[in-house]
């Protein structure tokens, strides 16, 4: 594990320096040089970029170990360990400010040195991973913000397309012939489909950037069920799908964001319709479970294979690419739904049997915990 790790020893007592170098080499470290002054230490760190610096605190040279360490810290994050024999409180206070990884009191045992170095390299590795994670989180946030800006820009012209095609459809500015009417209808429905996709991408990006704020009010799940059933009416009629609802009379209105909960119910119900065979039956229930309201939407559609269930809440994950292309969709509906349910402090889960049907259940707190 020590193989290849290079250590720079900064020690002005030549004998001590050589003893330390020998000990480190015997432990498997690479110690090409030892240096005797702060200035040389800085130069060698720049030249060799070692993995660690063992720095004598009390160098009897112009620049002492603490000053050299603080300069090294200003341009590199190589860990520095101070070596001391005995130091007065003032020196130790100065040393602390430079945030060394550790102090080691000379002379030290080989075993102690080995353990200290192992711990320090491990600590440094964890710090580096944390640092890289932070950079990744930042990059992902920047990406989400960029996506938010792009989708926002796309929505403006699209709203114009939808709006103007609606005006043409209304025939307020003159009649259209049959072909024109068909084309305008196409423009309108394609525009709406595209808007749905853009809104989903915008929602996902906003959720990832932590930019979705809930606006809570008292809402009745029964009313929301009816609102959503109304939105999907056309597709249920054309597929001859029957929707049964059941609302627990003991379930009081819940404190939640009306549009967001509606969006979750819509995403789940829309899937159930999409993945049901014609003349299928879908059931929607809402009941009280302790201090939560539990919504369950079940269908007897194509179902999901067990090995695919865990993919369900992953971004852009379409379980069966061929089938998804057939059914349409980007694979965002459930991911967004999960994020919205999480934001409310709720939970969402799925049960499904391939070829038999799917049940999605989510629960939301009846009273919001702020
Ligand atoms: N009720 C269901 N029955 C069968 N498969 C389902 C059901 N709900 C979801 N799935 C599977 O899970 C996948 C992901 O669903 P999700 O709603 O996230 O995406 P989508 O419907 O493909 O696209 P989008 O919702 O973005 O339009 C679906 O593509 C489908 O394979
Ligand atoms: Mg969907």
GROMACS .gro file of C-alpha atoms and ligand atoms in nm:
model
  402
    1UNK     CA    1   0.000   0.000   0.000
    2UNK     CA    2   0.301   0.229   0.056
    3UNK     CA    3   0.446   0.141  -0.280
    4UNK     CA    4   0.521   0.444  -0.491
    5UNK     CA    5   0.419   0.701  -0.226
    6UNK     CA    6   0.679   0.971  -0.221
    7UNK     CA    7   0.766   1.151   0.103
    8UNK     CA    8   0.976   1.464   0.139
    9UNK     CA    9   1.168   1.486   0.468
   10UNK     CA   10   1.254   1.838   0.584
   11UNK     CA   11   1.500   1.816   0.874
   12UNK     CA   12   1.809   2.025   0.943
   13UNK     CA   13   1.980   1.771   1.168
   14UNK     CA   14   2.144   1.562   0.900
   15UNK     CA   15   2.175   1.243   1.111
   16UNK     CA   16   1.809   1.257   1.215
   17UNK     CA   17   1.709   1.321   0.854
   18UNK     CA   18   1.901   1.015   0.736
   19UNK     CA   19   1.754   0.796   1.013
   20UNK     CA   20   1.400   0.900   0.919
   21UNK     CA   21   1.470   0.849   0.549
   22UNK     CA   22   1.600   0.498   0.619
   23UNK     CA   23   1.298   0.409   0.832
   24UNK     CA   24   1.059   0.531   0.564
   25UNK     CA   25   1.240   0.343   0.289
   26UNK     CA   26   1.228   0.026   0.499
   27UNK     CA   27   0.851   0.075   0.526
   28UNK     CA   28   0.829   0.081   0.148
   29UNK     CA   29   0.804   0.457   0.087
   30UNK     CA   30   0.995   0.641  -0.178
   31UNK     CA   31   1.221   0.908  -0.022
   32UNK     CA   32   1.454   1.036  -0.297
   33UNK     CA   33   1.588   1.334  -0.099
   34UNK     CA   34   1.589   1.502   0.239
   35UNK     CA   35   1.623   1.879   0.262
   36UNK     CA   36   1.742   2.099   0.547
   37UNK     CA   37   1.564   2.434   0.499
   38UNK     CA   38   1.217   2.580   0.443
   39UNK     CA   39   1.322   2.735   0.112
   40UNK     CA   40   1.453   2.404  -0.022
   41UNK     CA   41   1.135   2.229   0.096
   42UNK     CA   42   0.917   2.466  -0.106
   43UNK     CA   43   1.140   2.419  -0.411
   44UNK     CA   44   1.129   2.037  -0.385
   45UNK     CA   45   0.752   2.028  -0.334
   46UNK     CA   46   0.716   2.228  -0.656
   47UNK     CA   47   0.964   2.009  -0.844
   48UNK     CA   48   0.868   1.662  -0.719
   49UNK     CA   49   0.506   1.698  -0.607
   50UNK     CA   50   0.546   1.444  -0.324
   51UNK     CA   51   0.250   1.270  -0.158
   52UNK     CA   52   0.341   1.394   0.189
   53UNK     CA   53   0.587   1.625   0.368
   54UNK     CA   54   0.742   1.542   0.704
   55UNK     CA   55   0.844   1.885   0.831
   56UNK     CA   56   1.066   1.965   1.127
   57UNK     CA   57   0.890   2.244   1.314
   58UNK     CA   58   1.203   2.404   1.456
   59UNK     CA   59   1.430   2.442   1.154
   60UNK     CA   60   1.732   2.645   1.253
   61UNK     CA   61   1.728   2.817   0.914
   62UNK     CA   62   1.599   3.156   0.801
   63UNK     CA   63   1.253   3.015   0.735
   64UNK     CA   64   1.120   2.777   0.998
   65UNK     CA   65   0.899   2.473   0.937
   66UNK     CA   66   0.573   2.651   1.014
   67UNK     CA   67   0.637   2.932   0.767
   68UNK     CA   68   0.745   2.685   0.498
   69UNK     CA   69   0.433   2.472   0.562
   70UNK     CA   70   0.202   2.769   0.532
   71UNK     CA   71   0.361   2.867   0.198
   72UNK     CA   72   0.328   2.507   0.075
   73UNK     CA   73  -0.039   2.509   0.179
   74UNK     CA   74  -0.098   2.823  -0.025
   75UNK     CA   75  -0.020   2.646  -0.354
   76UNK     CA   76  -0.077   2.277  -0.286
   77UNK     CA   77  -0.292   2.049  -0.074
   78UNK     CA   78  -0.015   1.800  -0.001
   79UNK     CA   79  -0.054   1.689   0.361
   80UNK     CA   80   0.214   1.813   0.600
   81UNK     CA   81   0.308   1.639   0.925
   82UNK     CA   82   0.511   1.835   1.178
   83UNK     CA   83   0.801   1.673   1.355
   84UNK     CA   84   0.880   1.815   1.696
   85UNK     CA   85   1.107   1.732   1.986
   86UNK     CA   86   0.965   1.977   2.235
   87UNK     CA   87   0.799   2.301   2.136
   88UNK     CA   88   0.680   2.592   2.345
   89UNK     CA   89   0.307   2.676   2.350
   90UNK     CA   90   0.352   2.978   2.124
   91UNK     CA   91   0.515   2.770   1.850
   92UNK     CA   92   0.244   2.506   1.875
   93UNK     CA   93  -0.025   2.775   1.850
   94UNK     CA   94   0.141   2.910   1.532
   95UNK     CA   95   0.167   2.558   1.395
   96UNK     CA   96  -0.202   2.487   1.455
   97UNK     CA   97  -0.307   2.777   1.232
   98UNK     CA   98  -0.145   2.607   0.931
   99UNK     CA   99  -0.375   2.306   0.987
  100UNK     CA  100  -0.116   2.027   0.977
  101UNK     CA  101  -0.239   1.670   0.933
  102UNK     CA  102  -0.059   1.555   1.249
  103UNK     CA  103   0.231   1.610   1.487
  104UNK     CA  104   0.488   1.346   1.557
  105UNK     CA  105   0.726   1.368   1.849
  106UNK     CA  106   1.087   1.270   1.776
  107UNK     CA  107   1.233   1.019   1.814
  108UNK     CA  108   0.955   0.789   1.697
  109UNK     CA  109   0.909   0.416   1.671
  110UNK     CA  110   0.882   0.256   1.330
  111UNK     CA  111   0.541   0.105   1.415
  112UNK     CA  112   0.406   0.443   1.529
  113UNK     CA  113   0.535   0.606   1.212
  114UNK     CA  114   0.372   0.340   0.995
  115UNK     CA  115   0.034   0.372   1.170
  116UNK     CA  116   0.043   0.752   1.157
  117UNK     CA  117   0.125   0.756   0.788
  118UNK     CA  118  -0.146   0.499   0.707
  119UNK     CA  119  -0.404   0.707   0.894
  120UNK     CA  120  -0.290   1.027   0.726
  121UNK     CA  121  -0.292   0.886   0.374
  122UNK     CA  122  -0.639   0.744   0.439
  123UNK     CA  123  -0.764   1.077   0.576
  124UNK     CA  124  -0.617   1.259   0.279
  125UNK     CA  125  -0.782   1.016   0.035
  126UNK     CA  126  -1.121   1.070   0.201
  127UNK     CA  127  -1.070   1.446   0.182
  128UNK     CA  128  -0.984   1.420  -0.187
  129UNK     CA  129  -1.294   1.208  -0.255
  130UNK     CA  130  -1.510   1.457  -0.066
  131UNK     CA  131  -1.358   1.736  -0.267
  132UNK     CA  132  -1.423   1.552  -0.595
  133UNK     CA  133  -1.780   1.480  -0.484
  134UNK     CA  134  -1.837   1.847  -0.415
  135UNK     CA  135  -1.703   1.931  -0.761
  136UNK     CA  136  -1.938   1.673  -0.915
  137UNK     CA  137  -2.236   1.808  -0.721
  138UNK     CA  138  -2.149   2.157  -0.841
  139UNK     CA  139  -2.113   2.038  -1.202
  140UNK     CA  140  -2.447   1.861  -1.185
  141UNK     CA  141  -2.607   2.176  -1.043
  142UNK     CA  142  -2.459   2.383  -1.325
  143UNK     CA  143  -2.594   2.131  -1.578
  144UNK     CA  144  -2.938   2.143  -1.418
  145UNK     CA  145  -2.937   2.522  -1.425
  146UNK     CA  146  -2.835   2.519  -1.790
  147UNK     CA  147  -3.117   2.274  -1.870
  148UNK     CA  148  -3.358   2.499  -1.682
  149UNK     CA  149  -3.252   2.798  -1.892
  150UNK     CA  150  -3.276   2.601  -2.220
  151UNK     CA  151  -3.619   2.457  -2.148
  152UNK     CA  152  -3.740   2.796  -2.037
  153UNK     CA  153  -3.628   2.947  -2.367
  154UNK     CA  154  -3.794   2.665  -2.562
  155UNK     CA  155  -4.124   2.716  -2.388
  156UNK     CA  156  -4.174   3.074  -2.505
  157UNK     CA  157  -4.186   3.005  -2.883
  158UNK     CA  158  -4.374   2.680  -2.821
  159UNK     CA  159  -4.643   2.861  -2.628
  160UNK     CA  160  -4.678   3.094  -2.927
  161UNK     CA  161  -4.719   2.794  -3.160
  162UNK     CA  162  -4.982   2.637  -2.934
  163UNK     CA  163  -5.158   2.969  -2.877
  164UNK     CA  164  -5.177   3.064  -3.246
  165UNK     CA  165  -5.287   2.716  -3.352
  166UNK     CA  166  -5.565   2.743  -3.094
  167UNK     CA  167  -5.675   3.073  -3.249
  168UNK     CA  168  -5.677   2.912  -3.595
  169UNK     CA  169  -5.874   2.615  -3.458
  170UNK     CA  170  -6.133   2.849  -3.306
  171UNK     CA  171  -6.203   2.982  -3.661
  172UNK     CA  172  -6.252   3.331  -3.520
  173UNK     CA  173  -6.048   3.467  -3.811
  174UNK     CA  174  -6.218   3.282  -4.090
  175UNK     CA  175  -6.296   2.921  -4.170
  176UNK     CA  176  -6.045   2.653  -4.265
  177UNK     CA  177  -6.089   2.381  -4.519
  178UNK     CA  178  -6.084   2.019  -4.401
  179UNK     CA  179  -5.716   1.963  -4.477
  180UNK     CA  180  -5.610   2.289  -4.310
  181UNK     CA  181  -5.816   2.197  -4.007
  182UNK     CA  182  -5.643   1.860  -3.985
  183UNK     CA  183  -5.300   2.023  -4.011
  184UNK     CA  184  -5.379   2.282  -3.745
  185UNK     CA  185  -5.504   2.005  -3.517
  186UNK     CA  186  -5.171   1.823  -3.569
  187UNK     CA  187  -4.970   2.139  -3.495
  188UNK     CA  188  -5.173   2.192  -3.178
  189UNK     CA  189  -5.147   1.837  -3.043
  190UNK     CA  190  -4.778   1.800  -3.136
  191UNK     CA  191  -4.708   2.134  -2.972
  192UNK     CA  192  -4.883   2.019  -2.656
  193UNK     CA  193  -4.691   1.690  -2.652
  194UNK     CA  194  -4.365   1.877  -2.689
  195UNK     CA  195  -4.464   2.118  -2.414
  196UNK     CA  196  -4.532   1.822  -2.183
  197UNK     CA  197  -4.183   1.684  -2.249
  198UNK     CA  198  -4.018   2.023  -2.201
  199UNK     CA  199  -4.210   2.078  -1.879
  200UNK     CA  200  -4.092   1.739  -1.752
  201UNK     CA  201  -3.727   1.817  -1.830
  202UNK     CA  202  -3.769   2.158  -1.667
  203UNK     CA  203  -3.921   1.998  -1.357
  204UNK     CA  204  -3.646   1.741  -1.329
  205UNK     CA  205  -3.374   2.006  -1.370
  206UNK     CA  206  -3.545   2.234  -1.118
  207UNK     CA  207  -3.580   1.950  -0.868
  208UNK     CA  208  -3.212   1.859  -0.910
  209UNK     CA  209  -3.106   2.220  -0.866
  210UNK     CA  210  -3.323   2.233  -0.551
  211UNK     CA  211  -3.540   2.499  -0.713
  212UNK     CA  212  -3.888   2.354  -0.665
  213UNK     CA  213  -4.076   2.537  -0.394
  214UNK     CA  214  -4.402   2.385  -0.274
  215UNK     CA  215  -4.703   2.603  -0.225
  216UNK     CA  216  -4.913   2.415   0.026
  217UNK     CA  217  -5.283   2.448   0.084
  218UNK     CA  218  -5.560   2.220   0.210
  219UNK     CA  219  -5.656   1.991  -0.074
  220UNK     CA  220  -5.904   1.711  -0.116
  221UNK     CA  221  -5.764   1.403  -0.289
  222UNK     CA  222  -6.114   1.317  -0.415
  223UNK     CA  223  -6.131   1.648  -0.602
  224UNK     CA  224  -5.782   1.593  -0.745
  225UNK     CA  225  -5.876   1.243  -0.863
  226UNK     CA  226  -6.169   1.389  -1.056
  227UNK     CA  227  -5.956   1.671  -1.201
  228UNK     CA  228  -5.698   1.424  -1.332
  229UNK     CA  229  -5.958   1.178  -1.462
  230UNK     CA  230  -6.103   1.469  -1.655
  231UNK     CA  231  -5.764   1.549  -1.812
  232UNK     CA  232  -5.714   1.191  -1.934
  233UNK     CA  233  -6.077   1.150  -2.045
  234UNK     CA  234  -6.002   1.139  -2.416
  235UNK     CA  235  -5.751   0.854  -2.390
  236UNK     CA  236  -5.971   0.652  -2.152
  237UNK     CA  237  -6.265   0.685  -2.389
  238UNK     CA  238  -6.061   0.593  -2.695
  239UNK     CA  239  -5.911   0.287  -2.519
  240UNK     CA  240  -6.242   0.202  -2.350
  241UNK     CA  241  -6.074   0.200  -2.012
  242UNK     CA  242  -6.279   0.204  -1.697
  243UNK     CA  243  -6.154   0.392  -1.391
  244UNK     CA  244  -6.292   0.306  -1.044
  245UNK     CA  245  -6.227   0.539  -0.753
  246UNK     CA  246  -6.263   0.487  -0.381
  247UNK     CA  247  -6.202   0.757  -0.121
  248UNK     CA  248  -6.191   0.681   0.250
  249UNK     CA  249  -6.462   0.905   0.405
  250UNK     CA  250  -6.242   0.946   0.715
  251UNK     CA  251  -5.964   1.107   0.510
  252UNK     CA  252  -5.955   1.478   0.573
  253UNK     CA  253  -5.805   1.732   0.328
  254UNK     CA  254  -5.428   1.721   0.325
  255UNK     CA  255  -5.176   2.007   0.339
  256UNK     CA  256  -4.993   1.979   0.009
  257UNK     CA  257  -4.914   2.154  -0.318
  258UNK     CA  258  -5.225   2.105  -0.528
  259UNK     CA  259  -5.062   2.126  -0.873
  260UNK     CA  260  -4.769   1.909  -0.774
  261UNK     CA  261  -4.987   1.633  -0.625
  262UNK     CA  262  -5.206   1.653  -0.933
  263UNK     CA  263  -4.894   1.610  -1.145
  264UNK     CA  264  -4.795   1.297  -0.949
  265UNK     CA  265  -5.142   1.143  -0.984
  266UNK     CA  266  -5.146   1.235  -1.354
  267UNK     CA  267  -4.803   1.076  -1.417
  268UNK     CA  268  -4.907   0.749  -1.252
  269UNK     CA  269  -5.255   0.734  -1.402
  270UNK     CA  270  -5.124   0.826  -1.744
  271UNK     CA  271  -4.879   0.532  -1.726
  272UNK     CA  272  -5.159   0.298  -1.619
  273UNK     CA  273  -5.365   0.403  -1.920
  274UNK     CA  274  -5.066   0.389  -2.153
  275UNK     CA  275  -4.963   0.039  -2.041
  276UNK     CA  276  -5.317  -0.107  -2.014
  277UNK     CA  277  -5.477  -0.308  -2.287
  278UNK     CA  278  -5.801  -0.175  -2.438
  279UNK     CA  279  -6.100  -0.223  -2.209
  280UNK     CA  280  -5.871  -0.242  -1.910
  281UNK     CA  281  -5.973  -0.152  -1.556
  282UNK     CA  282  -5.784   0.092  -1.337
  283UNK     CA  283  -5.856   0.150  -0.970
  284UNK     CA  284  -5.766   0.460  -0.771
  285UNK     CA  285  -5.799   0.468  -0.395
  286UNK     CA  286  -5.712   0.719  -0.124
  287UNK     CA  287  -5.715   0.626   0.243
  288UNK     CA  288  -5.589   0.736   0.581
  289UNK     CA  289  -5.288   0.547   0.717
  290UNK     CA  290  -5.197   0.695   1.056
  291UNK     CA  291  -5.090   1.053   0.992
  292UNK     CA  292  -5.044   0.990   0.620
  293UNK     CA  293  -5.279   0.988   0.322
  294UNK     CA  294  -5.215   0.688   0.101
  295UNK     CA  295  -5.296   0.690  -0.269
  296UNK     CA  296  -5.292   0.368  -0.469
  297UNK     CA  297  -5.332   0.340  -0.845
  298UNK     CA  298  -5.360  -0.014  -0.984
  299UNK     CA  299  -5.390  -0.140  -1.335
  300UNK     CA  300  -5.415  -0.478  -1.506
  301UNK     CA  301  -5.181  -0.379  -1.785
  302UNK     CA  302  -4.858  -0.523  -1.920
  303UNK     CA  303  -4.680  -0.519  -1.583
  304UNK     CA  304  -4.309  -0.479  -1.510
  305UNK     CA  305  -4.046  -0.754  -1.482
  306UNK     CA  306  -3.903  -0.794  -1.133
  307UNK     CA  307  -3.548  -0.714  -1.244
  308UNK     CA  308  -3.672  -0.386  -1.395
  309UNK     CA  309  -3.855  -0.259  -1.089
  310UNK     CA  310  -3.547  -0.099  -0.933
  311UNK     CA  311  -3.484   0.104  -1.250
  312UNK     CA  312  -3.821   0.268  -1.226
  313UNK     CA  313  -3.723   0.580  -1.041
  314UNK     CA  314  -3.397   0.643  -1.232
  315UNK     CA  315  -3.370   0.944  -1.467
  316UNK     CA  316  -3.430   0.877  -1.836
  317UNK     CA  317  -3.457   0.503  -1.770
  318UNK     CA  318  -3.695   0.335  -2.007
  319UNK     CA  319  -3.726  -0.024  -1.909
  320UNK     CA  320  -3.791  -0.167  -2.249
  321UNK     CA  321  -3.656   0.072  -2.509
  322UNK     CA  322  -3.855  -0.100  -2.785
  323UNK     CA  323  -4.177  -0.092  -2.586
  324UNK     CA  324  -4.116   0.266  -2.473
  325UNK     CA  325  -4.074   0.374  -2.831
  326UNK     CA  326  -4.401   0.200  -2.904
  327UNK     CA  327  -4.576   0.362  -2.606
  328UNK     CA  328  -4.390   0.694  -2.618
  329UNK     CA  329  -4.228   0.881  -2.331
  330UNK     CA  330  -3.888   0.987  -2.206
  331UNK     CA  331  -3.888   0.789  -1.882
  332UNK     CA  332  -3.919   1.098  -1.662
  333UNK     CA  333  -4.270   1.076  -1.520
  334UNK     CA  334  -4.194   0.849  -1.223
  335UNK     CA  335  -3.860   1.013  -1.143
  336UNK     CA  336  -4.026   1.351  -1.117
  337UNK     CA  337  -4.313   1.199  -0.919
  338UNK     CA  338  -4.068   1.052  -0.668
  339UNK     CA  339  -3.889   1.385  -0.631
  340UNK     CA  340  -4.221   1.564  -0.573
  341UNK     CA  341  -4.339   1.306  -0.320
  342UNK     CA  342  -4.000   1.326  -0.140
  343UNK     CA  343  -4.029   1.706  -0.130
  344UNK     CA  344  -4.361   1.667   0.051
  345UNK     CA  345  -4.200   1.433   0.303
  346UNK     CA  346  -4.381   1.130   0.160
  347UNK     CA  347  -4.293   0.794   0.011
  348UNK     CA  348  -4.360   0.621  -0.319
  349UNK     CA  349  -4.335   0.254  -0.409
  350UNK     CA  350  -4.431   0.006  -0.676
  351UNK     CA  351  -4.553  -0.351  -0.695
  352UNK     CA  352  -4.591  -0.523  -1.025
  353UNK     CA  353  -4.623  -0.861  -1.186
  354UNK     CA  354  -4.515  -0.900  -1.544
  355UNK     CA  355  -4.815  -0.968  -1.761
  356UNK     CA  356  -5.063  -0.907  -1.477
  357UNK     CA  357  -5.050  -0.543  -1.379
  358UNK     CA  358  -4.891  -0.269  -1.176
  359UNK     CA  359  -4.974  -0.093  -0.850
  360UNK     CA  360  -4.812   0.233  -0.752
  361UNK     CA  361  -4.866   0.363  -0.402
  362UNK     CA  362  -4.758   0.692  -0.259
  363UNK     CA  363  -4.825   0.851   0.077
  364UNK     CA  364  -4.816   1.214   0.185
  365UNK     CA  365  -4.832   1.364   0.532
  366UNK     CA  366  -5.185   1.485   0.611
  367UNK     CA  367  -5.039   1.776   0.807
  368UNK     CA  368  -4.726   1.931   0.659
  369UNK     CA  369  -4.418   1.909   0.879
  370UNK     CA  370  -4.243   2.239   0.815
  371LIG     N1  371  -4.838   0.115  -1.500
  371LIG     C1  372  -4.732   0.067  -1.564
  371LIG     N2  373  -4.738  -0.052  -1.628
  371LIG     C2  374  -4.631  -0.103  -1.691
  371LIG     N3  375  -4.511  -0.041  -1.701
  371LIG     C3  376  -4.498   0.078  -1.638
  371LIG     C4  377  -4.607   0.137  -1.567
  371LIG     N4  378  -4.564   0.253  -1.514
  371LIG     C5  379  -4.436   0.266  -1.553
  371LIG     N5  380  -4.396   0.162  -1.626
  371LIG     C6  381  -4.261   0.138  -1.683
  371LIG     O1  382  -4.173   0.230  -1.623
  371LIG     C7  383  -4.113   0.314  -1.721
  371LIG     C8  384  -4.090   0.451  -1.664
  371LIG     O2  385  -4.213   0.519  -1.642
  371LIG     P1  386  -4.215   0.677  -1.651
  371LIG     O3  387  -4.353   0.725  -1.630
  371LIG     O4  388  -4.110   0.728  -1.561
  371LIG     O5  389  -4.168   0.705  -1.799
  371LIG     P2  390  -4.247   0.699  -1.937
  371LIG     O6  391  -4.394   0.685  -1.913
  371LIG     O7  392  -4.178   0.598  -2.022
  371LIG     O8  393  -4.216   0.843  -1.998
  371LIG     P3  394  -4.275   0.986  -1.951
  371LIG     O9  395  -4.348   0.962  -1.822
  371LIG    O10  396  -4.153   1.069  -1.934
  371LIG    O11  397  -4.365   1.029  -2.059
  371LIG     C9  398  -4.207   0.309  -1.838
  371LIG    O12  399  -4.141   0.337  -1.960
  371LIG    C10  400  -4.257   0.165  -1.833
  371LIG    O13  401  -4.160   0.079  -1.889
  372LIG    MG1  402  -4.495   0.814  -1.774
   0.00000   0.00000   0.00000
